[in-house]
Amino acid sequence: MRASPLCRRGRAPGGTETSAPGTPRQPTAGGDTAGTHHPRRRRTMGNITTSDGVTIHYEEQGTGPPLVLIHGWGFSGRFFTRNLDALAEHARVITVDLRGHGDSGKPRHGYRVSRLAKDLFELLEELDLREVTVLGWSLGCPVIWSYLELFGSHRLARAVYVEQAPRQYYAPDWPHAHATCYDEPSLAALQTQLTCDPPAFDEDQIGTIFAGEPTPQEKELLLAEMAKSPAYARNALMADHTRHDWRDLLPTIRLPSLVLVARQDQVFPWQGPAWVGEALPGARTVFFEHSGHGLFFDEPEKFHRTVTGFLTDSRDDTEVLV
């Protein structure tokens, strides 16, 4: 494939050059995995440069149909550390760091959901990925919804939505608001807390998003990843993200969809993410009874069974909400 005129290949951290689409890749790093019983698989990494000049970092492992994982606000692709080896048994798994997060660029511009959707579009184009299953967690879900609104199902085959309501703010017709960012004053309070003391903010987030406890090594890794995302980037992105209302779009989506809902989430009442499954035509909804917002971390084996079953269009091991 000829390189896209909109975005360019880069070098991975440490000077490892990424290869052209369709050519063999040499492994550049081993995976950081935990909580799985699968043999460690080689992981490769690379960067693209977007049409507005921002480096977007990605990592991949495994072979098979492409599965792109999109993390939530303030996090990075490494939050899927418990899942990569198991998923890579069935798919070519690609994690992406959103702009302003992880090892991607930290510009002073572009912190809008629509721009993140454009970044995703350019990544799929540059890697020449086709028939992609795209999985969004939290903020990753609106990135997919914006992509579908702007570009249709171009290059996509399926979508998985993990723990995101269609609307963050409270409204008379929407009682399932975000627990701590539900109107303009609470948004301002969140931004102030993050700006004044990022480490304390991040520590609180880690204590909120999981129902169980990460190991000390996992917690150290996850906090280090969060520290890579500057407050200015997170504040600007949350200001855009939290004002969207996707309820009108969801019934128009025809992409095969899987919706994963955590009963123990402290970020959203479970009814908000479950509403997504009700609104998407033909969607399957699976409940995770013992999980918090990061359900893939709390119940990884059930998560793996459910997602890989969806990849192969199997209805085994799923619980469908009617």
PDB file of N, CA and C in Angstrom, residues 245-321:
ATOM      1  N   ASP A 245     -24.334  14.496  23.628  1.00  0.00           N
ATOM      2  CA  ASP A 245     -25.497  13.646  23.856  1.00  0.00           C
ATOM      3  C   ASP A 245     -25.671  12.809  22.593  1.00  0.00           C
ATOM      4  N   TRP A 246     -25.423  11.503  22.707  1.00  0.00           N
ATOM      5  CA  TRP A 246     -25.406  10.612  21.544  1.00  0.00           C
ATOM      6  C   TRP A 246     -26.715   9.844  21.383  1.00  0.00           C
ATOM      7  N   ARG A 247     -27.732  10.195  22.137  1.00  0.00           N
ATOM      8  CA  ARG A 247     -28.951   9.389  22.120  1.00  0.00           C
ATOM      9  C   ARG A 247     -29.644   9.385  20.764  1.00  0.00           C
ATOM     10  N   ASP A 248     -29.539  10.476  20.023  1.00  0.00           N
ATOM     11  CA  ASP A 248     -30.202  10.513  18.721  1.00  0.00           C
ATOM     12  C   ASP A 248     -29.468   9.690  17.674  1.00  0.00           C
ATOM     13  N   LEU A 249     -28.147   9.529  17.850  1.00  0.00           N
ATOM     14  CA  LEU A 249     -27.345   8.800  16.858  1.00  0.00           C
ATOM     15  C   LEU A 249     -27.491   7.293  16.991  1.00  0.00           C
ATOM     16  N   LEU A 250     -27.530   6.786  18.215  1.00  0.00           N
ATOM     17  CA  LEU A 250     -27.405   5.341  18.424  1.00  0.00           C
ATOM     18  C   LEU A 250     -28.442   4.518  17.658  1.00  0.00           C
ATOM     19  N   PRO A 251     -29.713   4.911  17.591  1.00  0.00           N
ATOM     20  CA  PRO A 251     -30.671   4.085  16.854  1.00  0.00           C
ATOM     21  C   PRO A 251     -30.415   4.024  15.352  1.00  0.00           C
ATOM     22  N   THR A 252     -29.562   4.901  14.831  1.00  0.00           N
ATOM     23  CA  THR A 252     -29.276   4.902  13.391  1.00  0.00           C
ATOM     24  C   THR A 252     -28.103   4.003  13.028  1.00  0.00           C
ATOM     25  N   ILE A 253     -27.377   3.476  14.011  1.00  0.00           N
ATOM     26  CA  ILE A 253     -26.174   2.677  13.752  1.00  0.00           C
ATOM     27  C   ILE A 253     -26.576   1.258  13.370  1.00  0.00           C
ATOM     28  N   ARG A 254     -26.022   0.756  12.275  1.00  0.00           N
ATOM     29  CA  ARG A 254     -26.335  -0.587  11.803  1.00  0.00           C
ATOM     30  C   ARG A 254     -25.156  -1.549  11.938  1.00  0.00           C
ATOM     31  N   LEU A 255     -24.055  -1.104  12.493  1.00  0.00           N
ATOM     32  CA  LEU A 255     -22.897  -1.964  12.689  1.00  0.00           C
ATOM     33  C   LEU A 255     -23.206  -2.994  13.773  1.00  0.00           C
ATOM     34  N   PRO A 256     -22.895  -4.282  13.554  1.00  0.00           N
ATOM     35  CA  PRO A 256     -23.091  -5.268  14.620  1.00  0.00           C
ATOM     36  C   PRO A 256     -22.393  -4.830  15.900  1.00  0.00           C
ATOM     37  N   SER A 257     -23.103  -4.878  17.016  1.00  0.00           N
ATOM     38  CA  SER A 257     -22.608  -4.257  18.241  1.00  0.00           C
ATOM     39  C   SER A 257     -22.752  -5.183  19.438  1.00  0.00           C
ATOM     40  N   LEU A 258     -21.750  -5.111  20.314  1.00  0.00           N
ATOM     41  CA  LEU A 258     -21.749  -5.791  21.603  1.00  0.00           C
ATOM     42  C   LEU A 258     -21.579  -4.730  22.676  1.00  0.00           C
ATOM     43  N   VAL A 259     -22.418  -4.758  23.693  1.00  0.00           N
ATOM     44  CA  VAL A 259     -22.383  -3.771  24.771  1.00  0.00           C
ATOM     45  C   VAL A 259     -22.093  -4.498  26.082  1.00  0.00           C
ATOM     46  N   LEU A 260     -21.055  -4.052  26.791  1.00  0.00           N
ATOM     47  CA  LEU A 260     -20.644  -4.675  28.045  1.00  0.00           C
ATOM     48  C   LEU A 260     -20.924  -3.713  29.195  1.00  0.00           C
ATOM     49  N   VAL A 261     -21.642  -4.200  30.203  1.00  0.00           N
ATOM     50  CA  VAL A 261     -22.152  -3.359  31.285  1.00  0.00           C
ATOM     51  C   VAL A 261     -21.703  -3.920  32.634  1.00  0.00           C
ATOM     52  N   ALA A 262     -21.157  -3.063  33.489  1.00  0.00           N
ATOM     53  CA  ALA A 262     -20.699  -3.453  34.824  1.00  0.00           C
ATOM     54  C   ALA A 262     -21.735  -3.057  35.874  1.00  0.00           C
ATOM     55  N   ARG A 263     -22.143  -3.997  36.683  1.00  0.00           N
ATOM     56  CA  ARG A 263     -23.150  -3.723  37.706  1.00  0.00           C
ATOM     57  C   ARG A 263     -22.587  -2.909  38.873  1.00  0.00           C
ATOM     58  N   GLN A 264     -21.263  -2.989  39.118  1.00  0.00           N
ATOM     59  CA  GLN A 264     -20.668  -2.344  40.293  1.00  0.00           C
ATOM     60  C   GLN A 264     -19.938  -1.047  39.942  1.00  0.00           C
ATOM     61  N   ASP A 265     -20.220  -0.477  38.788  1.00  0.00           N
ATOM     62  CA  ASP A 265     -19.523   0.737  38.354  1.00  0.00           C
ATOM     63  C   ASP A 265     -19.822   1.901  39.295  1.00  0.00           C
ATOM     64  N   GLN A 266     -18.768   2.610  39.711  1.00  0.00           N
ATOM     65  CA  GLN A 266     -18.923   3.821  40.519  1.00  0.00           C
ATOM     66  C   GLN A 266     -18.871   5.093  39.672  1.00  0.00           C
ATOM     67  N   VAL A 267     -18.660   4.942  38.365  1.00  0.00           N
ATOM     68  CA  VAL A 267     -18.581   6.094  37.467  1.00  0.00           C
ATOM     69  C   VAL A 267     -19.947   6.404  36.865  1.00  0.00           C
ATOM     70  N   PHE A 268     -20.639   5.379  36.384  1.00  0.00           N
ATOM     71  CA  PHE A 268     -21.988   5.523  35.845  1.00  0.00           C
ATOM     72  C   PHE A 268     -22.931   4.560  36.554  1.00  0.00           C
ATOM     73  N   PRO A 269     -24.180   4.953  36.782  1.00  0.00           N
ATOM     74  CA  PRO A 269     -25.186   3.948  37.121  1.00  0.00           C
ATOM     75  C   PRO A 269     -25.272   2.947  35.966  1.00  0.00           C
ATOM     76  N   TRP A 270     -25.443   1.686  36.267  1.00  0.00           N
ATOM     77  CA  TRP A 270     -25.402   0.680  35.206  1.00  0.00           C
ATOM     78  C   TRP A 270     -26.483   0.902  34.151  1.00  0.00           C
ATOM     79  N   GLN A 271     -27.550   1.597  34.525  1.00  0.00           N
ATOM     80  CA  GLN A 271     -28.640   1.807  33.563  1.00  0.00           C
ATOM     81  C   GLN A 271     -28.209   2.655  32.369  1.00  0.00           C
ATOM     82  N   GLY A 272     -27.195   3.531  32.552  1.00  0.00           N
ATOM     83  CA  GLY A 272     -26.737   4.365  31.442  1.00  0.00           C
ATOM     84  C   GLY A 272     -26.079   3.558  30.340  1.00  0.00           C
ATOM     85  N   PRO A 273     -25.022   2.784  30.631  1.00  0.00           N
ATOM     86  CA  PRO A 273     -24.446   1.917  29.600  1.00  0.00           C
ATOM     87  C   PRO A 273     -25.439   0.883  29.069  1.00  0.00           C
ATOM     88  N   ALA A 274     -26.337   0.370  29.926  1.00  0.00           N
ATOM     89  CA  ALA A 274     -27.318  -0.601  29.443  1.00  0.00           C
ATOM     90  C   ALA A 274     -28.267   0.026  28.427  1.00  0.00           C
ATOM     91  N   TRP A 275     -28.555   1.325  28.573  1.00  0.00           N
ATOM     92  CA  TRP A 275     -29.417   2.020  27.618  1.00  0.00           C
ATOM     93  C   TRP A 275     -28.819   1.967  26.215  1.00  0.00           C
ATOM     94  N   VAL A 276     -27.494   2.013  26.130  1.00  0.00           N
ATOM     95  CA  VAL A 276     -26.825   1.929  24.825  1.00  0.00           C
ATOM     96  C   VAL A 276     -27.216   0.631  24.124  1.00  0.00           C
ATOM     97  N   GLY A 277     -27.199  -0.476  24.870  1.00  0.00           N
ATOM     98  CA  GLY A 277     -27.580  -1.752  24.273  1.00  0.00           C
ATOM     99  C   GLY A 277     -29.027  -1.795  23.827  1.00  0.00           C
ATOM    100  N   GLU A 278     -29.894  -1.090  24.537  1.00  0.00           N
ATOM    101  CA  GLU A 278     -31.298  -1.042  24.144  1.00  0.00           C
ATOM    102  C   GLU A 278     -31.502  -0.192  22.899  1.00  0.00           C
ATOM    103  N   ALA A 279     -30.687   0.854  22.739  1.00  0.00           N
ATOM    104  CA  ALA A 279     -30.875   1.801  21.634  1.00  0.00           C
ATOM    105  C   ALA A 279     -30.261   1.319  20.329  1.00  0.00           C
ATOM    106  N   LEU A 280     -29.182   0.543  20.400  1.00  0.00           N
ATOM    107  CA  LEU A 280     -28.509   0.077  19.190  1.00  0.00           C
ATOM    108  C   LEU A 280     -29.295  -1.080  18.575  1.00  0.00           C
ATOM    109  N   PRO A 281     -29.712  -0.973  17.321  1.00  0.00           N
ATOM    110  CA  PRO A 281     -30.492  -2.048  16.707  1.00  0.00           C
ATOM    111  C   PRO A 281     -29.723  -3.367  16.684  1.00  0.00           C
ATOM    112  N   GLY A 282     -30.329  -4.410  17.238  1.00  0.00           N
ATOM    113  CA  GLY A 282     -29.744  -5.742  17.182  1.00  0.00           C
ATOM    114  C   GLY A 282     -28.552  -5.975  18.083  1.00  0.00           C
ATOM    115  N   ALA A 283     -28.252  -5.050  18.977  1.00  0.00           N
ATOM    116  CA  ALA A 283     -27.069  -5.197  19.828  1.00  0.00           C
ATOM    117  C   ALA A 283     -27.261  -6.315  20.849  1.00  0.00           C
ATOM    118  N   ARG A 284     -26.150  -6.943  21.225  1.00  0.00           N
ATOM    119  CA  ARG A 284     -26.119  -7.876  22.347  1.00  0.00           C
ATOM    120  C   ARG A 284     -25.576  -7.138  23.562  1.00  0.00           C
ATOM    121  N   THR A 285     -26.176  -7.337  24.700  1.00  0.00           N
ATOM    122  CA  THR A 285     -25.714  -6.711  25.935  1.00  0.00           C
ATOM    123  C   THR A 285     -25.353  -7.796  26.934  1.00  0.00           C
ATOM    124  N   VAL A 286     -24.172  -7.688  27.515  1.00  0.00           N
ATOM    125  CA  VAL A 286     -23.684  -8.661  28.487  1.00  0.00           C
ATOM    126  C   VAL A 286     -23.373  -7.933  29.786  1.00  0.00           C
ATOM    127  N   PHE A 287     -23.883  -8.451  30.888  1.00  0.00           N
ATOM    128  CA  PHE A 287     -23.670  -7.850  32.203  1.00  0.00           C
ATOM    129  C   PHE A 287     -22.516  -8.539  32.926  1.00  0.00           C
ATOM    130  N   PHE A 288     -21.704  -7.722  33.587  1.00  0.00           N
ATOM    131  CA  PHE A 288     -20.615  -8.199  34.431  1.00  0.00           C
ATOM    132  C   PHE A 288     -20.991  -7.850  35.870  1.00  0.00           C
ATOM    133  N   GLU A 289     -21.419  -8.856  36.609  1.00  0.00           N
ATOM    134  CA  GLU A 289     -22.026  -8.631  37.918  1.00  0.00           C
ATOM    135  C   GLU A 289     -21.033  -8.189  38.981  1.00  0.00           C
ATOM    136  N   HIS A 290     -19.757  -8.509  38.810  1.00  0.00           N
ATOM    137  CA  HIS A 290     -18.767  -8.280  39.863  1.00  0.00           C
ATOM    138  C   HIS A 290     -17.719  -7.247  39.459  1.00  0.00           C
ATOM    139  N   SER A 291     -18.018  -6.416  38.492  1.00  0.00           N
ATOM    140  CA  SER A 291     -17.023  -5.504  37.928  1.00  0.00           C
ATOM    141  C   SER A 291     -17.377  -4.052  38.155  1.00  0.00           C
ATOM    142  N   GLY A 292     -16.313  -3.238  38.202  1.00  0.00           N
ATOM    143  CA  GLY A 292     -16.444  -1.801  38.167  1.00  0.00           C
ATOM    144  C   GLY A 292     -16.269  -1.283  36.745  1.00  0.00           C
ATOM    145  N   HIS A 293     -15.918  -0.006  36.637  1.00  0.00           N
ATOM    146  CA  HIS A 293     -15.821   0.654  35.336  1.00  0.00           C
ATOM    147  C   HIS A 293     -14.836  -0.063  34.411  1.00  0.00           C
ATOM    148  N   GLY A 294     -13.745  -0.566  34.957  1.00  0.00           N
ATOM    149  CA  GLY A 294     -12.773  -1.322  34.162  1.00  0.00           C
ATOM    150  C   GLY A 294     -13.086  -2.803  34.190  1.00  0.00           C
ATOM    151  N   LEU A 295     -14.197  -3.203  33.618  1.00  0.00           N
ATOM    152  CA  LEU A 295     -14.666  -4.584  33.743  1.00  0.00           C
ATOM    153  C   LEU A 295     -13.724  -5.588  33.106  1.00  0.00           C
ATOM    154  N   PHE A 296     -12.986  -5.185  32.084  1.00  0.00           N
ATOM    155  CA  PHE A 296     -12.009  -6.069  31.440  1.00  0.00           C
ATOM    156  C   PHE A 296     -10.864  -6.406  32.388  1.00  0.00           C
ATOM    157  N   PHE A 297     -10.651  -5.571  33.387  1.00  0.00           N
ATOM    158  CA  PHE A 297      -9.617  -5.770  34.395  1.00  0.00           C
ATOM    159  C   PHE A 297     -10.156  -6.600  35.558  1.00  0.00           C
ATOM    160  N   ASP A 298     -11.410  -6.369  35.928  1.00  0.00           N
ATOM    161  CA  ASP A 298     -12.012  -7.056  37.070  1.00  0.00           C
ATOM    162  C   ASP A 298     -12.420  -8.491  36.757  1.00  0.00           C
ATOM    163  N   GLU A 299     -12.967  -8.726  35.576  1.00  0.00           N
ATOM    164  CA  GLU A 299     -13.389 -10.071  35.171  1.00  0.00           C
ATOM    165  C   GLU A 299     -12.779 -10.401  33.810  1.00  0.00           C
ATOM    166  N   PRO A 300     -11.450 -10.549  33.739  1.00  0.00           N
ATOM    167  CA  PRO A 300     -10.793 -10.692  32.440  1.00  0.00           C
ATOM    168  C   PRO A 300     -11.195 -11.947  31.677  1.00  0.00           C
ATOM    169  N   GLU A 301     -11.383 -13.069  32.360  1.00  0.00           N
ATOM    170  CA  GLU A 301     -11.688 -14.297  31.630  1.00  0.00           C
ATOM    171  C   GLU A 301     -13.065 -14.222  30.970  1.00  0.00           C
ATOM    172  N   LYS A 302     -14.050 -13.698  31.687  1.00  0.00           N
ATOM    173  CA  LYS A 302     -15.369 -13.523  31.075  1.00  0.00           C
ATOM    174  C   LYS A 302     -15.295 -12.520  29.929  1.00  0.00           C
ATOM    175  N   PHE A 303     -14.531 -11.458  30.120  1.00  0.00           N
ATOM    176  CA  PHE A 303     -14.335 -10.471  29.054  1.00  0.00           C
ATOM    177  C   PHE A 303     -13.745 -11.133  27.820  1.00  0.00           C
ATOM    178  N   HIS A 304     -12.722 -11.968  27.994  1.00  0.00           N
ATOM    179  CA  HIS A 304     -12.084 -12.624  26.849  1.00  0.00           C
ATOM    180  C   HIS A 304     -13.070 -13.542  26.137  1.00  0.00           C
ATOM    181  N   ARG A 305     -13.810 -14.352  26.889  1.00  0.00           N
ATOM    182  CA  ARG A 305     -14.775 -15.258  26.270  1.00  0.00           C
ATOM    183  C   ARG A 305     -15.827 -14.491  25.481  1.00  0.00           C
ATOM    184  N   THR A 306     -16.306 -13.408  26.061  1.00  0.00           N
ATOM    185  CA  THR A 306     -17.382 -12.649  25.430  1.00  0.00           C
ATOM    186  C   THR A 306     -16.908 -11.964  24.156  1.00  0.00           C
ATOM    187  N   VAL A 307     -15.752 -11.326  24.220  1.00  0.00           N
ATOM    188  CA  VAL A 307     -15.250 -10.595  23.052  1.00  0.00           C
ATOM    189  C   VAL A 307     -14.837 -11.552  21.947  1.00  0.00           C
ATOM    190  N   THR A 308     -14.118 -12.627  22.279  1.00  0.00           N
ATOM    191  CA  THR A 308     -13.692 -13.554  21.226  1.00  0.00           C
ATOM    192  C   THR A 308     -14.888 -14.289  20.637  1.00  0.00           C
ATOM    193  N   GLY A 309     -15.918 -14.553  21.453  1.00  0.00           N
ATOM    194  CA  GLY A 309     -17.131 -15.133  20.903  1.00  0.00           C
ATOM    195  C   GLY A 309     -17.802 -14.207  19.909  1.00  0.00           C
ATOM    196  N   PHE A 310     -17.807 -12.927  20.209  1.00  0.00           N
ATOM    197  CA  PHE A 310     -18.374 -11.935  19.294  1.00  0.00           C
ATOM    198  C   PHE A 310     -17.554 -11.836  18.013  1.00  0.00           C
ATOM    199  N   LEU A 311     -16.238 -11.951  18.125  1.00  0.00           N
ATOM    200  CA  LEU A 311     -15.377 -11.905  16.941  1.00  0.00           C
ATOM    201  C   LEU A 311     -15.707 -13.024  15.965  1.00  0.00           C
ATOM    202  N   THR A 312     -16.069 -14.188  16.499  1.00  0.00           N
ATOM    203  CA  THR A 312     -16.391 -15.333  15.649  1.00  0.00           C
ATOM    204  C   THR A 312     -17.893 -15.482  15.448  1.00  0.00           C
ATOM    205  N   ASP A 313     -18.648 -14.453  15.873  1.00  0.00           N
ATOM    206  CA  ASP A 313     -20.104 -14.425  15.712  1.00  0.00           C
ATOM    207  C   ASP A 313     -20.778 -15.554  16.471  1.00  0.00           C
ATOM    208  N   SER A 314     -20.197 -15.922  17.623  1.00  0.00           N
ATOM    209  CA  SER A 314     -20.780 -16.957  18.467  1.00  0.00           C
ATOM    210  C   SER A 314     -21.613 -16.302  19.553  1.00  0.00           C
ATOM    211  N   ARG A 315     -22.713 -16.931  19.922  1.00  0.00           N
ATOM    212  CA  ARG A 315     -23.531 -16.429  21.024  1.00  0.00           C
ATOM    213  C   ARG A 315     -23.267 -17.185  22.323  1.00  0.00           C
ATOM    214  N   ASP A 316     -22.262 -18.043  22.329  1.00  0.00           N
ATOM    215  CA  ASP A 316     -21.926 -18.759  23.551  1.00  0.00           C
ATOM    216  C   ASP A 316     -21.370 -17.802  24.589  1.00  0.00           C
ATOM    217  N   ASP A 317     -21.626 -18.103  25.835  1.00  0.00           N
ATOM    218  CA  ASP A 317     -21.066 -17.364  26.971  1.00  0.00           C
ATOM    219  C   ASP A 317     -21.520 -15.907  27.006  1.00  0.00           C
ATOM    220  N   THR A 318     -22.666 -15.593  26.424  1.00  0.00           N
ATOM    221  CA  THR A 318     -23.187 -14.239  26.527  1.00  0.00           C
ATOM    222  C   THR A 318     -24.554 -14.273  27.194  1.00  0.00           C
ATOM    223  N   GLU A 319     -24.888 -13.192  27.824  1.00  0.00           N
ATOM    224  CA  GLU A 319     -26.182 -13.026  28.461  1.00  0.00           C
ATOM    225  C   GLU A 319     -26.834 -11.817  27.801  1.00  0.00           C
ATOM    226  N   VAL A 320     -27.881 -12.056  27.081  1.00  0.00           N
ATOM    227  CA  VAL A 320     -28.459 -11.007  26.262  1.00  0.00           C
ATOM    228  C   VAL A 320     -29.555 -10.286  27.030  1.00  0.00           C
ATOM    229  N   LEU A 321     -29.470  -8.968  27.075  1.00  0.00           N
ATOM    230  CA  LEU A 321     -30.512  -8.156  27.704  1.00  0.00           C
ATOM    231  C   LEU A 321     -31.657  -7.985  26.726  1.00  0.00           C
TER     232      LEU A 321
END
